[in-house]
């Protein structure tokens, strides 16, 4: 090893361990320079060093400042700069944009059957899944929180050699060694530079997924067939990805808490272009946020799929609205988890729950108390210890989104000593917020009509009691679907108001997929995005000569009314308008 190599290696280690500059006035900026001017990555990186040197006046300072050099798919870099240095770099004619680094948020046994991607299709009528050979050897890049390689969904039994065109690598790190990759997970990289030490402290310094989000997404796209999967008996079936024979390359750019550095995401996109992925899936973003580096991936034939965001139903909240990517909204599927709510007057009502633990209800009926808003003051003034609490306050329902309110409410009622919870909300499909109501206590979600009947019983009875039974699984035509989820971000886009976004809706409510060594339900456009990523893989397999634009067009313009028309607009506030839901292209596509 020569002295220059050793010096650069030491600097790289320093940047990795101490990502923040010693100068208190400097912060991380992303410098985007568009198409790279040279095929040799080392020449592109050298041009970045030269530009920084001209601003700092010292090559040593320039090398210390740089965090990422984007050199494969496009040109640019992320560096620690003062405001005046950023302004100086922005004046270079070859620089397109200079922006401060921002952090973005991370946005199945039934869903594939709901879409018509039945695994056991008749031989005489092969559908897209069989025509695509289950996504055989298509490579999907997943930019997210990493992966849990030991999950049964990523078993590589029966896989052939890694495609010869693959140029990626398996980066080792904490609790992630070379054997963590296999013929299914063929690549893994992680991006810790530019991330604060505090954020890194609670996570694995490797591609291992401590959050669970990335594993859930990856298994929804390309997880292998795993029989007998459920969440405590709910949602029982075969868990699999939409393209179960596709290969995975993992890019961990998001850390505990779902925080994704824009500089790291662009580095992952740049590496994915170099590695040779066919499809990129990103369940991350934020309202108004864009990733222009993805244009270079699309120019090289890589289809890019993004989640649209979870800031609905407010209009103009959709993110990732670049015209060359596919932006996905979330919708429901024909599955629900009803739970029986028995009142002391022998009236039986139905709510929804993920409560599968019969032991939570072994005491039978519990005292019932209506605490209306269930804020901290109301709970402290009511005697709720050992009781089931009804939280029903219609006048306040519009103030806080149900998903956010339920999570806080569960914590407050547990701290107050309650043993059960009935939460009333207006949302069209209570399953959208159901994943918060699990495991902690006997819990059920109800609409306002059911809540009013419970409240009336409580008011008219001297000693009201209630029993919440464990939930059961119901699928099929009896469950009204699809609906656009209330949390799903709506258009039009603030960045591109004349471009219709989101492009498509896909299942994103109550999706059961892998997390660590088990399988759990999650809801969000993060869950919808991998469904479209998987369909993109299948179309890529059947039509390898199609461009990303052709694949996107095939997805967003193909509609077949297998289910009821979708009820809620993705683009307007008028709920009478229909929006698209992804239904698989016909067998002739």
PDB file of N, CA and C in Angstrom, residues 57-152:
ATOM      1  N   UNK A  57      -8.913  26.131  -0.922  1.00  0.00           N
ATOM      2  CA  UNK A  57      -7.532  26.593  -1.003  1.00  0.00           C
ATOM      3  C   UNK A  57      -6.534  25.579  -0.512  1.00  0.00           C
ATOM      4  N   UNK A  58      -6.999  24.377  -0.173  1.00  0.00           N
ATOM      5  CA  UNK A  58      -6.128  23.322   0.347  1.00  0.00           C
ATOM      6  C   UNK A  58      -6.705  21.978  -0.056  1.00  0.00           C
ATOM      7  N   UNK A  59      -5.867  21.120  -0.642  1.00  0.00           N
ATOM      8  CA  UNK A  59      -6.360  19.798  -1.035  1.00  0.00           C
ATOM      9  C   UNK A  59      -6.665  18.951   0.194  1.00  0.00           C
ATOM     10  N   UNK A  60      -5.878  19.099   1.232  1.00  0.00           N
ATOM     11  CA  UNK A  60      -6.136  18.342   2.461  1.00  0.00           C
ATOM     12  C   UNK A  60      -7.511  18.699   3.019  1.00  0.00           C
ATOM     13  N   UNK A  61      -7.838  19.995   3.057  1.00  0.00           N
ATOM     14  CA  UNK A  61      -9.149  20.423   3.544  1.00  0.00           C
ATOM     15  C   UNK A  61     -10.267  19.894   2.640  1.00  0.00           C
ATOM     16  N   UNK A  62     -10.003  19.895   1.338  1.00  0.00           N
ATOM     17  CA  UNK A  62     -11.006  19.410   0.384  1.00  0.00           C
ATOM     18  C   UNK A  62     -11.292  17.929   0.622  1.00  0.00           C
ATOM     19  N   UNK A  63     -10.238  17.139   0.826  1.00  0.00           N
ATOM     20  CA  UNK A  63     -10.421  15.703   1.054  1.00  0.00           C
ATOM     21  C   UNK A  63     -11.149  15.438   2.369  1.00  0.00           C
ATOM     22  N   UNK A  64     -10.876  16.276   3.357  1.00  0.00           N
ATOM     23  CA  UNK A  64     -11.551  16.092   4.647  1.00  0.00           C
ATOM     24  C   UNK A  64     -13.032  16.451   4.571  1.00  0.00           C
ATOM     25  N   UNK A  65     -13.372  17.349   3.677  1.00  0.00           N
ATOM     26  CA  UNK A  65     -14.758  17.829   3.613  1.00  0.00           C
ATOM     27  C   UNK A  65     -15.695  16.860   2.899  1.00  0.00           C
ATOM     28  N   UNK A  66     -15.172  16.082   1.957  1.00  0.00           N
ATOM     29  CA  UNK A  66     -16.056  15.276   1.110  1.00  0.00           C
ATOM     30  C   UNK A  66     -16.566  14.045   1.864  1.00  0.00           C
ATOM     31  N   UNK A  67     -17.857  13.766   1.748  1.00  0.00           N
ATOM     32  CA  UNK A  67     -18.506  12.639   2.420  1.00  0.00           C
ATOM     33  C   UNK A  67     -18.835  11.536   1.418  1.00  0.00           C
ATOM     34  N   UNK A  68     -19.456  11.910   0.290  1.00  0.00           N
ATOM     35  CA  UNK A  68     -19.745  10.960  -0.795  1.00  0.00           C
ATOM     36  C   UNK A  68     -19.355  11.588  -2.121  1.00  0.00           C
ATOM     37  N   UNK A  69     -18.822  10.772  -3.026  1.00  0.00           N
ATOM     38  CA  UNK A  69     -18.561  11.199  -4.396  1.00  0.00           C
ATOM     39  C   UNK A  69     -19.442  10.364  -5.310  1.00  0.00           C
ATOM     40  N   UNK A  70     -20.331  11.029  -6.045  1.00  0.00           N
ATOM     41  CA  UNK A  70     -21.225  10.327  -6.971  1.00  0.00           C
ATOM     42  C   UNK A  70     -20.546  10.277  -8.336  1.00  0.00           C
ATOM     43  N   UNK A  71     -20.207   9.074  -8.773  1.00  0.00           N
ATOM     44  CA  UNK A  71     -19.305   8.951  -9.913  1.00  0.00           C
ATOM     45  C   UNK A  71     -19.670   7.867 -10.915  1.00  0.00           C
ATOM     46  N   UNK A  72     -20.690   7.073 -10.648  1.00  0.00           N
ATOM     47  CA  UNK A  72     -21.040   5.962 -11.537  1.00  0.00           C
ATOM     48  C   UNK A  72     -22.158   6.332 -12.511  1.00  0.00           C
ATOM     49  N   UNK A  73     -23.305   6.693 -11.974  1.00  0.00           N
ATOM     50  CA  UNK A  73     -24.440   7.003 -12.830  1.00  0.00           C
ATOM     51  C   UNK A  73     -24.549   8.466 -13.184  1.00  0.00           C
ATOM     52  N   UNK A  74     -23.969   9.333 -12.351  1.00  0.00           N
ATOM     53  CA  UNK A  74     -24.037  10.775 -12.556  1.00  0.00           C
ATOM     54  C   UNK A  74     -22.898  11.402 -11.776  1.00  0.00           C
ATOM     55  N   UNK A  75     -22.729  12.697 -11.904  1.00  0.00           N
ATOM     56  CA  UNK A  75     -21.631  13.398 -11.237  1.00  0.00           C
ATOM     57  C   UNK A  75     -22.169  14.307 -10.141  1.00  0.00           C
ATOM     58  N   UNK A  76     -21.457  14.306  -9.037  1.00  0.00           N
ATOM     59  CA  UNK A  76     -21.810  15.161  -7.914  1.00  0.00           C
ATOM     60  C   UNK A  76     -21.121  14.678  -6.660  1.00  0.00           C
ATOM     61  N   UNK A  77     -21.363  15.368  -5.565  1.00  0.00           N
ATOM     62  CA  UNK A  77     -20.746  14.949  -4.304  1.00  0.00           C
ATOM     63  C   UNK A  77     -21.520  15.550  -3.141  1.00  0.00           C
ATOM     64  N   UNK A  78     -21.290  14.993  -1.983  1.00  0.00           N
ATOM     65  CA  UNK A  78     -21.809  15.544  -0.731  1.00  0.00           C
ATOM     66  C   UNK A  78     -20.601  15.932   0.108  1.00  0.00           C
ATOM     67  N   UNK A  79     -20.612  17.142   0.634  1.00  0.00           N
ATOM     68  CA  UNK A  79     -19.444  17.629   1.376  1.00  0.00           C
ATOM     69  C   UNK A  79     -19.873  18.559   2.499  1.00  0.00           C
ATOM     70  N   UNK A  80     -19.024  18.635   3.532  1.00  0.00           N
ATOM     71  CA  UNK A  80     -19.249  19.562   4.638  1.00  0.00           C
ATOM     72  C   UNK A  80     -18.764  20.943   4.215  1.00  0.00           C
ATOM     73  N   UNK A  81     -19.707  21.909   4.125  1.00  0.00           N
ATOM     74  CA  UNK A  81     -19.393  23.237   3.611  1.00  0.00           C
ATOM     75  C   UNK A  81     -20.028  24.299   4.501  1.00  0.00           C
ATOM     76  N   UNK A  82     -19.418  25.467   4.495  1.00  0.00           N
ATOM     77  CA  UNK A  82     -20.074  26.624   5.093  1.00  0.00           C
ATOM     78  C   UNK A  82     -21.041  27.189   4.053  1.00  0.00           C
ATOM     79  N   UNK A  83     -21.894  28.089   4.478  1.00  0.00           N
ATOM     80  CA  UNK A  83     -22.856  28.682   3.547  1.00  0.00           C
ATOM     81  C   UNK A  83     -22.145  29.423   2.422  1.00  0.00           C
ATOM     82  N   UNK A  84     -21.082  30.141   2.755  1.00  0.00           N
ATOM     83  CA  UNK A  84     -20.350  30.894   1.724  1.00  0.00           C
ATOM     84  C   UNK A  84     -19.645  29.950   0.752  1.00  0.00           C
ATOM     85  N   UNK A  85     -19.123  28.824   1.239  1.00  0.00           N
ATOM     86  CA  UNK A  85     -18.496  27.854   0.348  1.00  0.00           C
ATOM     87  C   UNK A  85     -19.521  27.215  -0.582  1.00  0.00           C
ATOM     88  N   UNK A  86     -20.708  26.930  -0.048  1.00  0.00           N
ATOM     89  CA  UNK A  86     -21.781  26.373  -0.883  1.00  0.00           C
ATOM     90  C   UNK A  86     -22.168  27.366  -1.971  1.00  0.00           C
ATOM     91  N   UNK A  87     -22.234  28.648  -1.620  1.00  0.00           N
ATOM     92  CA  UNK A  87     -22.576  29.671  -2.607  1.00  0.00           C
ATOM     93  C   UNK A  87     -21.492  29.784  -3.680  1.00  0.00           C
ATOM     94  N   UNK A  88     -20.241  29.628  -3.282  1.00  0.00           N
ATOM     95  CA  UNK A  88     -19.141  29.692  -4.248  1.00  0.00           C
ATOM     96  C   UNK A  88     -19.206  28.518  -5.221  1.00  0.00           C
ATOM     97  N   UNK A  89     -19.491  27.318  -4.709  1.00  0.00           N
ATOM     98  CA  UNK A  89     -19.571  26.139  -5.568  1.00  0.00           C
ATOM     99  C   UNK A  89     -20.759  26.248  -6.524  1.00  0.00           C
ATOM    100  N   UNK A  90     -21.851  26.835  -6.068  1.00  0.00           N
ATOM    101  CA  UNK A  90     -23.041  26.973  -6.917  1.00  0.00           C
ATOM    102  C   UNK A  90     -22.770  27.829  -8.151  1.00  0.00           C
ATOM    103  N   UNK A  91     -21.714  28.657  -8.105  1.00  0.00           N
ATOM    104  CA  UNK A  91     -21.396  29.540  -9.238  1.00  0.00           C
ATOM    105  C   UNK A  91     -20.602  28.833 -10.332  1.00  0.00           C
ATOM    106  N   UNK A  92     -20.097  27.624 -10.055  1.00  0.00           N
ATOM    107  CA  UNK A  92     -19.367  26.886 -11.097  1.00  0.00           C
ATOM    108  C   UNK A  92     -20.344  26.521 -12.212  1.00  0.00           C
ATOM    109  N   UNK A  93     -19.966  26.721 -13.475  1.00  0.00           N
ATOM    110  CA  UNK A  93     -20.906  26.465 -14.584  1.00  0.00           C
ATOM    111  C   UNK A  93     -21.337  25.003 -14.692  1.00  0.00           C
ATOM    112  N   UNK A  94     -20.511  24.062 -14.240  1.00  0.00           N
ATOM    113  CA  UNK A  94     -20.855  22.640 -14.355  1.00  0.00           C
ATOM    114  C   UNK A  94     -21.770  22.153 -13.235  1.00  0.00           C
ATOM    115  N   UNK A  95     -22.068  23.016 -12.261  1.00  0.00           N
ATOM    116  CA  UNK A  95     -22.910  22.628 -11.129  1.00  0.00           C
ATOM    117  C   UNK A  95     -24.375  22.951 -11.432  1.00  0.00           C
ATOM    118  N   UNK A  96     -25.240  21.945 -11.279  1.00  0.00           N
ATOM    119  CA  UNK A  96     -26.678  22.136 -11.527  1.00  0.00           C
ATOM    120  C   UNK A  96     -27.380  22.686 -10.290  1.00  0.00           C
ATOM    121  N   UNK A  97     -27.177  22.034  -9.144  1.00  0.00           N
ATOM    122  CA  UNK A  97     -27.824  22.486  -7.912  1.00  0.00           C
ATOM    123  C   UNK A  97     -26.902  22.244  -6.724  1.00  0.00           C
ATOM    124  N   UNK A  98     -27.057  23.071  -5.702  1.00  0.00           N
ATOM    125  CA  UNK A  98     -26.406  22.876  -4.401  1.00  0.00           C
ATOM    126  C   UNK A  98     -27.496  23.006  -3.343  1.00  0.00           C
ATOM    127  N   UNK A  99     -27.753  21.918  -2.630  1.00  0.00           N
ATOM    128  CA  UNK A  99     -28.830  21.908  -1.650  1.00  0.00           C
ATOM    129  C   UNK A  99     -28.328  21.363  -0.315  1.00  0.00           C
ATOM    130  N   UNK A 100     -28.813  21.906   0.805  1.00  0.00           N
ATOM    131  CA  UNK A 100     -28.466  21.300   2.104  1.00  0.00           C
ATOM    132  C   UNK A 100     -29.004  19.873   2.167  1.00  0.00           C
ATOM    133  N   UNK A 101     -28.261  19.005   2.817  1.00  0.00           N
ATOM    134  CA  UNK A 101     -28.728  17.629   2.996  1.00  0.00           C
ATOM    135  C   UNK A 101     -29.990  17.634   3.849  1.00  0.00           C
ATOM    136  N   UNK A 102     -30.984  16.836   3.445  1.00  0.00           N
ATOM    137  CA  UNK A 102     -32.204  16.700   4.228  1.00  0.00           C
ATOM    138  C   UNK A 102     -32.411  15.242   4.586  1.00  0.00           C
ATOM    139  N   UNK A 103     -33.201  15.011   5.617  1.00  0.00           N
ATOM    140  CA  UNK A 103     -33.506  13.645   6.039  1.00  0.00           C
ATOM    141  C   UNK A 103     -34.948  13.318   5.677  1.00  0.00           C
ATOM    142  N   UNK A 104     -35.133  12.121   5.150  1.00  0.00           N
ATOM    143  CA  UNK A 104     -36.425  11.688   4.666  1.00  0.00           C
ATOM    144  C   UNK A 104     -36.944  10.551   5.538  1.00  0.00           C
ATOM    145  N   UNK A 105     -38.252  10.332   5.462  1.00  0.00           N
ATOM    146  CA  UNK A 105     -38.882   9.290   6.265  1.00  0.00           C
ATOM    147  C   UNK A 105     -39.111   8.040   5.440  1.00  0.00           C
ATOM    148  N   UNK A 106     -39.112   6.857   6.105  1.00  0.00           N
ATOM    149  CA  UNK A 106     -39.513   5.630   5.431  1.00  0.00           C
ATOM    150  C   UNK A 106     -41.038   5.619   5.315  1.00  0.00           C
ATOM    151  N   UNK A 107     -41.394   5.728   4.345  1.00  0.00           N
ATOM    152  CA  UNK A 107     -42.858   5.762   3.996  1.00  0.00           C
ATOM    153  C   UNK A 107     -43.479   4.341   4.060  1.00  0.00           C
ATOM    154  N   UNK A 108     -47.391 -11.588   0.881  1.00  0.00           N
ATOM    155  CA  UNK A 108     -48.166 -11.018   1.952  1.00  0.00           C
ATOM    156  C   UNK A 108     -49.394 -11.816   1.735  1.00  0.00           C
ATOM    157  N   UNK A 109     -49.666 -12.300   2.653  1.00  0.00           N
ATOM    158  CA  UNK A 109     -50.390 -13.545   2.419  1.00  0.00           C
ATOM    159  C   UNK A 109     -51.606 -13.382   1.524  1.00  0.00           C
ATOM    160  N   UNK A 110     -52.186 -12.246   1.416  1.00  0.00           N
ATOM    161  CA  UNK A 110     -53.429 -12.065   0.658  1.00  0.00           C
ATOM    162  C   UNK A 110     -53.296 -11.116  -0.524  1.00  0.00           C
ATOM    163  N   UNK A 111     -52.454 -10.114  -0.444  1.00  0.00           N
ATOM    164  CA  UNK A 111     -52.496  -9.018  -1.412  1.00  0.00           C
ATOM    165  C   UNK A 111     -52.248  -9.478  -2.841  1.00  0.00           C
ATOM    166  N   UNK A 112     -51.364 -10.454  -3.032  1.00  0.00           N
ATOM    167  CA  UNK A 112     -51.071 -10.891  -4.406  1.00  0.00           C
ATOM    168  C   UNK A 112     -52.246 -11.640  -5.014  1.00  0.00           C
ATOM    169  N   UNK A 113     -52.955 -12.404  -4.214  1.00  0.00           N
ATOM    170  CA  UNK A 113     -54.166 -13.055  -4.712  1.00  0.00           C
ATOM    171  C   UNK A 113     -55.223 -12.008  -5.062  1.00  0.00           C
ATOM    172  N   UNK A 114     -55.311 -10.976  -4.242  1.00  0.00           N
ATOM    173  CA  UNK A 114     -56.268  -9.897  -4.483  1.00  0.00           C
ATOM    174  C   UNK A 114     -56.004  -9.229  -5.829  1.00  0.00           C
ATOM    175  N   UNK A 115     -54.716  -9.108  -6.189  1.00  0.00           N
ATOM    176  CA  UNK A 115     -54.355  -8.470  -7.456  1.00  0.00           C
ATOM    177  C   UNK A 115     -54.466  -9.408  -8.659  1.00  0.00           C
ATOM    178  N   UNK A 116     -54.738 -10.680  -8.402  1.00  0.00           N
ATOM    179  CA  UNK A 116     -54.835 -11.624  -9.510  1.00  0.00           C
ATOM    180  C   UNK A 116     -53.543 -12.336  -9.820  1.00  0.00           C
ATOM    181  N   UNK A 117     -52.545 -12.173  -8.954  1.00  0.00           N
ATOM    182  CA  UNK A 117     -51.261 -12.849  -9.149  1.00  0.00           C
ATOM    183  C   UNK A 117     -51.267 -14.166  -8.389  1.00  0.00           C
ATOM    184  N   UNK A 118     -52.244 -15.020  -8.674  1.00  0.00           N
ATOM    185  CA  UNK A 118     -52.340 -16.295  -7.980  1.00  0.00           C
ATOM    186  C   UNK A 118     -51.104 -17.136  -8.246  1.00  0.00           C
ATOM    187  N   UNK A 119     -50.601 -17.748  -7.193  1.00  0.00           N
ATOM    188  CA  UNK A 119     -49.384 -18.540  -7.337  1.00  0.00           C
ATOM    189  C   UNK A 119     -49.630 -19.819  -8.126  1.00  0.00           C
ATOM    190  N   UNK A 120     -50.762 -20.456  -7.891  1.00  0.00           N
ATOM    191  CA  UNK A 120     -51.079 -21.716  -8.557  1.00  0.00           C
ATOM    192  C   UNK A 120     -52.012 -21.464  -9.740  1.00  0.00           C
ATOM    193  N   UNK A 121     -51.459 -20.899 -10.805  1.00  0.00           N
ATOM    194  CA  UNK A 121     -52.245 -20.618 -11.992  1.00  0.00           C
ATOM    195  C   UNK A 121     -52.347 -21.867 -12.862  1.00  0.00           C
ATOM    196  N   UNK A 122     -53.489 -22.097 -13.527  1.00  0.00           N
ATOM    197  CA  UNK A 122     -53.631 -23.283 -14.369  1.00  0.00           C
ATOM    198  C   UNK A 122     -52.652 -23.278 -15.525  1.00  0.00           C
ATOM    199  N   UNK A 123     -52.105 -24.450 -15.828  1.00  0.00           N
ATOM    200  CA  UNK A 123     -51.087 -24.563 -16.878  1.00  0.00           C
ATOM    201  C   UNK A 123     -51.620 -24.120 -18.230  1.00  0.00           C
ATOM    202  N   UNK A 124     -52.922 -24.369 -18.482  1.00  0.00           N
ATOM    203  CA  UNK A 124     -53.500 -24.014 -19.779  1.00  0.00           C
ATOM    204  C   UNK A 124     -53.770 -22.522 -19.924  1.00  0.00           C
ATOM    205  N   UNK A 125     -53.728 -21.786 -18.801  1.00  0.00           N
ATOM    206  CA  UNK A 125     -53.948 -20.348 -18.841  1.00  0.00           C
ATOM    207  C   UNK A 125     -52.889 -19.627 -18.011  1.00  0.00           C
ATOM    208  N   UNK A 126     -51.646 -19.685 -18.462  1.00  0.00           N
ATOM    209  CA  UNK A 126     -50.590 -19.055 -17.669  1.00  0.00           C
ATOM    210  C   UNK A 126     -50.741 -17.541 -17.634  1.00  0.00           C
ATOM    211  N   UNK A 127     -50.649 -16.975 -16.449  1.00  0.00           N
ATOM    212  CA  UNK A 127     -50.725 -15.529 -16.295  1.00  0.00           C
ATOM    213  C   UNK A 127     -49.341 -14.912 -16.301  1.00  0.00           C
ATOM    214  N   UNK A 128     -49.299 -13.648 -15.905  1.00  0.00           N
ATOM    215  CA  UNK A 128     -48.038 -12.900 -15.942  1.00  0.00           C
ATOM    216  C   UNK A 128     -46.983 -13.540 -15.060  1.00  0.00           C
ATOM    217  N   UNK A 129     -47.387 -14.065 -13.901  1.00  0.00           N
ATOM    218  CA  UNK A 129     -46.414 -14.627 -12.963  1.00  0.00           C
ATOM    219  C   UNK A 129     -45.628 -15.771 -13.597  1.00  0.00           C
ATOM    220  N   UNK A 130     -46.335 -16.693 -14.247  1.00  0.00           N
ATOM    221  CA  UNK A 130     -45.643 -17.823 -14.871  1.00  0.00           C
ATOM    222  C   UNK A 130     -44.892 -17.402 -16.126  1.00  0.00           C
ATOM    223  N   UNK A 131     -45.495 -16.502 -16.907  1.00  0.00           N
ATOM    224  CA  UNK A 131     -44.801 -16.035 -18.106  1.00  0.00           C
ATOM    225  C   UNK A 131     -43.471 -15.380 -17.760  1.00  0.00           C
ATOM    226  N   UNK A 132     -43.454 -14.713 -16.615  1.00  0.00           N
ATOM    227  CA  UNK A 132     -42.229 -14.027 -16.178  1.00  0.00           C
ATOM    228  C   UNK A 132     -41.283 -14.954 -15.434  1.00  0.00           C
ATOM    229  N   UNK A 133     -41.646 -16.246 -15.340  1.00  0.00           N
ATOM    230  CA  UNK A 133     -40.838 -17.220 -14.594  1.00  0.00           C
ATOM    231  C   UNK A 133     -40.585 -16.725 -13.173  1.00  0.00           C
ATOM    232  N   UNK A 134     -41.630 -16.110 -12.583  1.00  0.00           N
ATOM    233  CA  UNK A 134     -41.607 -15.641 -11.199  1.00  0.00           C
ATOM    234  C   UNK A 134     -40.513 -14.604 -10.940  1.00  0.00           C
ATOM    235  N   UNK A 135     -40.122 -13.888 -12.015  1.00  0.00           N
ATOM    236  CA  UNK A 135     -39.094 -12.855 -11.883  1.00  0.00           C
ATOM    237  C   UNK A 135     -37.677 -13.392 -11.898  1.00  0.00           C
ATOM    238  N   UNK A 136     -37.500 -14.586 -12.391  1.00  0.00           N
ATOM    239  CA  UNK A 136     -36.193 -15.273 -12.403  1.00  0.00           C
ATOM    240  C   UNK A 136     -35.065 -14.361 -12.882  1.00  0.00           C
ATOM    241  N   UNK A 137     -34.069 -14.176 -12.012  1.00  0.00           N
ATOM    242  CA  UNK A 137     -32.811 -13.493 -12.319  1.00  0.00           C
ATOM    243  C   UNK A 137     -32.926 -11.999 -12.621  1.00  0.00           C
ATOM    244  N   UNK A 138     -34.105 -11.403 -12.437  1.00  0.00           N
ATOM    245  CA  UNK A 138     -34.187  -9.942 -12.471  1.00  0.00           C
ATOM    246  C   UNK A 138     -33.651  -9.432 -11.131  1.00  0.00           C
ATOM    247  N   UNK A 139     -32.853  -8.380 -11.162  1.00  0.00           N
ATOM    248  CA  UNK A 139     -32.192  -7.881  -9.955  1.00  0.00           C
ATOM    249  C   UNK A 139     -32.887  -6.608  -9.473  1.00  0.00           C
ATOM    250  N   UNK A 140     -33.355  -6.645  -8.226  1.00  0.00           N
ATOM    251  CA  UNK A 140     -34.060  -5.505  -7.632  1.00  0.00           C
ATOM    252  C   UNK A 140     -33.174  -4.856  -6.576  1.00  0.00           C
ATOM    253  N   UNK A 141     -32.971  -3.573  -6.704  1.00  0.00           N
ATOM    254  CA  UNK A 141     -32.267  -2.815  -5.682  1.00  0.00           C
ATOM    255  C   UNK A 141     -33.266  -2.192  -4.720  1.00  0.00           C
ATOM    256  N   UNK A 142     -33.091  -2.426  -3.425  1.00  0.00           N
ATOM    257  CA  UNK A 142     -33.994  -1.889  -2.411  1.00  0.00           C
ATOM    258  C   UNK A 142     -33.211  -0.919  -1.534  1.00  0.00           C
ATOM    259  N   UNK A 143     -33.554   0.354  -1.619  1.00  0.00           N
ATOM    260  CA  UNK A 143     -32.908   1.382  -0.799  1.00  0.00           C
ATOM    261  C   UNK A 143     -33.799   1.640   0.392  1.00  0.00           C
ATOM    262  N   UNK A 144     -33.330   1.237   1.580  1.00  0.00           N
ATOM    263  CA  UNK A 144     -34.209   1.253   2.746  1.00  0.00           C
ATOM    264  C   UNK A 144     -33.363   1.104   4.007  1.00  0.00           C
ATOM    265  N   UNK A 145     -33.898   0.386   5.019  1.00  0.00           N
ATOM    266  CA  UNK A 145     -33.230   0.255   6.315  1.00  0.00           C
ATOM    267  C   UNK A 145     -32.381  -1.012   6.422  1.00  0.00           C
ATOM    268  N   UNK A 146     -32.160  -1.697   5.314  1.00  0.00           N
ATOM    269  CA  UNK A 146     -31.349  -2.909   5.335  1.00  0.00           C
ATOM    270  C   UNK A 146     -32.197  -4.157   5.225  1.00  0.00           C
ATOM    271  N   UNK A 147     -31.634  -5.281   5.690  1.00  0.00           N
ATOM    272  CA  UNK A 147     -32.332  -6.560   5.559  1.00  0.00           C
ATOM    273  C   UNK A 147     -31.946  -7.481   6.710  1.00  0.00           C
ATOM    274  N   UNK A 148     -32.853  -8.396   7.055  1.00  0.00           N
ATOM    275  CA  UNK A 148     -32.590  -9.439   8.044  1.00  0.00           C
ATOM    276  C   UNK A 148     -32.367 -10.729   7.258  1.00  0.00           C
ATOM    277  N   UNK A 149     -31.112 -11.068   6.966  1.00  0.00           N
ATOM    278  CA  UNK A 149     -30.840 -12.137   5.987  1.00  0.00           C
ATOM    279  C   UNK A 149     -31.301 -13.521   6.416  1.00  0.00           C
ATOM    280  N   UNK A 150     -31.489 -13.750   7.722  1.00  0.00           N
ATOM    281  CA  UNK A 150     -31.889 -15.075   8.197  1.00  0.00           C
ATOM    282  C   UNK A 150     -33.381 -15.362   7.998  1.00  0.00           C
ATOM    283  N   UNK A 151     -34.159 -14.372   7.596  1.00  0.00           N
ATOM    284  CA  UNK A 151     -35.587 -14.601   7.383  1.00  0.00           C
ATOM    285  C   UNK A 151     -35.792 -15.719   6.362  1.00  0.00           C
ATOM    286  N   UNK A 152     -36.802 -16.532   6.609  1.00  0.00           N
ATOM    287  CA  UNK A 152     -37.113 -17.631   5.688  1.00  0.00           C
ATOM    288  C   UNK A 152     -37.465 -17.127   4.295  1.00  0.00           C
TER     289      UNK A 152
END
